[in-house]
Amino acid sequence: MTRVLVINGPNLGRLGVREPEIYGSTTHDELADLCRATGMRLGLDVEVRQSDSEAELVAWLHEAADAATSVVLNAGAFTHYSYALRDALAQVKAPTVEVHLSNPAAREEFRHTSVIAGVVTGSISGFGIDSYVLALHAVAARLAP
Ligand code: DQA
């Protein structure tokens, strides 16, 4: 099975309790279960990780780059200003998807900029936890022979 790394950035470990009116009531553990189950259906071996640390996220992206692993990344607020994450993600040559639970373009001005959008294969936003399901479908379609 092809490995896919789902990486969640800062504050996403608090899903379920964090602003549920925006991010929904699903916890991070439940989201991880959903991603793994979706992967099973698609023939993907999905691993889900979460960190609030930019350095750890960069290290995981280096690992994906070196192993040619596809990445589904919700960079949280780092999306809007982390050139370090952008530069790390640019090194991943396997398909990559930027995901967001909410639709940042419909929210505060500072969320309208994504510094990672230009280095991913594609972006999916605004569908809640379904954004991850759609992203995994996109990766599976990209990897299909
Ligand atoms: C988010 C949107 C970001 O603007 C925010 O900082 C997050 C979550 C989303 O999934 O909607 O932490 O990436």
GROMACS .gro file of C-alpha atoms and ligand atoms in nm:
model
  158
    1MET     CA    1   0.000   0.000   0.000
    2THR     CA    2   0.118   0.349  -0.079
    3ARG     CA    3   0.197   0.554   0.228
    4VAL     CA    4   0.040   0.896   0.278
    5LEU     CA    5   0.126   1.131   0.560
    6VAL     CA    6  -0.157   1.351   0.691
    7ILE     CA    7   0.005   1.634   0.886
    8ASN     CA    8  -0.188   1.872   1.107
    9GLY     CA    9  -0.029   2.189   1.239
   10PRO     CA   10  -0.082   2.415   1.539
   11ASN     CA   11  -0.403   2.408   1.742
   12LEU     CA   12  -0.550   2.123   1.539
   13GLY     CA   13  -0.488   1.883   1.828
   14ARG     CA   14  -0.765   2.077   2.001
   15LEU     CA   15  -1.028   1.992   1.741
   16GLY     CA   16  -1.363   1.924   1.903
   17VAL     CA   17  -1.315   2.186   2.174
   18ARG     CA   18  -1.161   2.465   1.965
   19GLU     CA   19  -1.423   2.703   1.816
   20PRO     CA   20  -1.658   2.417   1.719
   21GLU     CA   21  -1.883   2.662   1.533
   22ILE     CA   22  -1.595   2.704   1.285
   23TYR     CA   23  -1.405   2.376   1.302
   24GLY     CA   24  -1.681   2.130   1.399
   25SER     CA   25  -1.715   1.888   1.690
   26THR     CA   26  -1.497   1.604   1.559
   27THR     CA   27  -1.188   1.548   1.773
   28HIS     CA   28  -0.840   1.501   1.631
   29ASP     CA   29  -0.847   1.130   1.723
   30GLU     CA   30  -1.178   1.089   1.538
   31LEU     CA   31  -1.039   1.277   1.238
   32ALA     CA   32  -0.734   1.048   1.239
   33ASP     CA   33  -0.965   0.741   1.243
   34LEU     CA   34  -1.160   0.884   0.950
   35CYS     CA   35  -0.840   0.947   0.751
   36ARG     CA   36  -0.708   0.595   0.817
   37ALA     CA   37  -1.045   0.436   0.725
   38THR     CA   38  -1.068   0.645   0.408
   39GLY     CA   39  -0.714   0.541   0.321
   40MET     CA   40  -0.798   0.172   0.367
   41ARG     CA   41  -1.086   0.207   0.119
   42LEU     CA   42  -0.855   0.377  -0.130
   43GLY     CA   43  -0.562   0.140  -0.085
   44LEU     CA   44  -0.353   0.399   0.100
   45ASP     CA   45  -0.161   0.344   0.420
   46VAL     CA   46  -0.243   0.670   0.600
   47GLU     CA   47  -0.046   0.795   0.897
   48VAL     CA   48  -0.177   1.101   1.082
   49ARG     CA   49   0.047   1.331   1.287
   50GLN     CA   50  -0.013   1.660   1.465
   51SER     CA   51   0.232   1.914   1.603
   52ASP     CA   52   0.225   2.271   1.728
   53SER     CA   53   0.596   2.304   1.652
   54GLU     CA   54   0.714   2.452   1.323
   55ALA     CA   55   1.050   2.272   1.357
   56GLU     CA   56   0.879   1.935   1.398
   57LEU     CA   57   0.653   1.999   1.098
   58VAL     CA   58   0.955   2.093   0.886
   59ALA     CA   59   1.133   1.771   0.995
   60TRP     CA   60   0.830   1.561   0.897
   61LEU     CA   61   0.820   1.728   0.555
   62HIS     CA   62   1.191   1.651   0.506
   63GLU     CA   63   1.114   1.289   0.595
   64ALA     CA   64   0.834   1.284   0.334
   65ALA     CA   65   1.061   1.443   0.074
   66ASP     CA   66   1.335   1.184   0.133
   67ALA     CA   67   1.090   0.890   0.126
   68ALA     CA   68   0.888   1.027  -0.170
   69THR     CA   69   0.574   1.012   0.046
   70SER     CA   70   0.257   1.202  -0.046
   71VAL     CA   71   0.144   1.461   0.206
   72VAL     CA   72  -0.194   1.603   0.302
   73LEU     CA   73  -0.113   1.913   0.507
   74ASN     CA   74  -0.329   2.137   0.721
   75ALA     CA   75  -0.067   2.386   0.832
   76GLY     CA   76  -0.313   2.580   1.049
   77ALA     CA   77  -0.204   2.940   1.101
   78PHE     CA   78   0.143   2.859   0.961
   79THR     CA   79  -0.035   2.848   0.624
   80HIS     CA   80  -0.044   3.225   0.624
   81TYR     CA   81   0.317   3.312   0.705
   82SER     CA   82   0.560   3.020   0.736
   83TYR     CA   83   0.814   3.040   0.454
   84ALA     CA   84   1.003   2.760   0.633
   85LEU     CA   85   0.708   2.523   0.584
   86ARG     CA   86   0.670   2.638   0.225
   87ASP     CA   87   1.037   2.570   0.151
   88ALA     CA   88   1.015   2.226   0.315
   89LEU     CA   89   0.697   2.137   0.128
   90ALA     CA   90   0.850   2.247  -0.203
   91GLN     CA   91   1.098   1.959  -0.163
   92VAL     CA   92   0.822   1.693  -0.160
   93LYS     CA   93   0.792   1.566  -0.516
   94ALA     CA   94   0.508   1.316  -0.451
   95PRO     CA   95   0.151   1.460  -0.472
   96THR     CA   96   0.073   1.709  -0.196
   97VAL     CA   97  -0.259   1.860  -0.090
   98GLU     CA   98  -0.319   2.169   0.125
   99VAL     CA   99  -0.636   2.122   0.329
  100HIS     CA  100  -0.844   2.344   0.554
  101LEU     CA  101  -1.157   2.265   0.752
  102SER     CA  102  -1.288   2.618   0.713
  103ASN     CA  103  -1.275   2.836   0.403
  104PRO     CA  104  -0.996   3.083   0.485
  105ALA     CA  105  -1.090   3.302   0.186
  106ALA     CA  106  -1.427   3.373   0.350
  107ARG     CA  107  -1.273   3.472   0.685
  108GLU     CA  108  -1.040   3.744   0.819
  109GLU     CA  109  -0.810   3.919   0.571
  110PHE     CA  110  -0.491   3.765   0.717
  111ARG     CA  111  -0.625   3.419   0.629
  112HIS     CA  112  -0.664   3.508   0.262
  113THR     CA  113  -0.295   3.455   0.195
  114SER     CA  114  -0.154   3.102   0.177
  115VAL     CA  115   0.223   3.096   0.139
  116ILE     CA  116   0.208   2.720   0.073
  117ALA     CA  117  -0.057   2.720  -0.203
  118GLY     CA  118   0.204   2.776  -0.473
  119VAL     CA  119   0.405   2.465  -0.392
  120VAL     CA  120   0.129   2.203  -0.350
  121THR     CA  121  -0.039   1.990  -0.615
  122GLY     CA  122  -0.377   2.137  -0.512
  123SER     CA  123  -0.580   2.284  -0.227
  124ILE     CA  124  -0.913   2.185  -0.068
  125SER     CA  125  -1.090   2.414   0.181
  126GLY     CA  126  -1.423   2.467   0.347
  127PHE     CA  127  -1.571   2.118   0.368
  128GLY     CA  128  -1.498   2.047   0.733
  129ILE     CA  129  -1.358   1.699   0.792
  130ASP     CA  130  -1.468   1.608   0.437
  131SER     CA  131  -1.179   1.828   0.316
  132TYR     CA  132  -0.947   1.547   0.431
  133VAL     CA  133  -1.158   1.276   0.266
  134LEU     CA  134  -1.155   1.473  -0.061
  135ALA     CA  135  -0.780   1.530  -0.031
  136LEU     CA  136  -0.714   1.157   0.012
  137HIS     CA  137  -0.931   1.084  -0.293
  138ALA     CA  138  -0.727   1.339  -0.488
  139VAL     CA  139  -0.400   1.176  -0.380
  140ALA     CA  140  -0.531   0.828  -0.470
  141ALA     CA  141  -0.640   0.954  -0.813
  142ARG     CA  142  -0.298   1.113  -0.870
  143LEU     CA  143  -0.115   0.796  -0.770
  144ALA     CA  144  -0.337   0.566  -0.979
  145PRO     CA  145  -0.151   0.415  -1.275
  146DQA     C1  146  -0.737   2.625   0.929
  146DQA     C2  147  -0.754   2.771   0.889
  146DQA     C3  148  -0.642   2.856   0.946
  146DQA     O1  149  -0.662   2.992   0.910
  146DQA     C4  150  -0.639   2.846   1.097
  146DQA     O2  151  -0.531   2.920   1.148
  146DQA     C5  152  -0.638   2.706   1.147
  146DQA     C6  153  -0.724   2.608   1.081
  146DQA     C7  154  -0.856   2.537   0.884
  146DQA     O3  155  -0.842   2.416   0.884
  146DQA     O4  156  -0.963   2.590   0.854
  146DQA     O5  157  -0.572   2.673   1.245
  146DQA     O6  158  -0.619   2.575   0.867
   0.00000   0.00000   0.00000
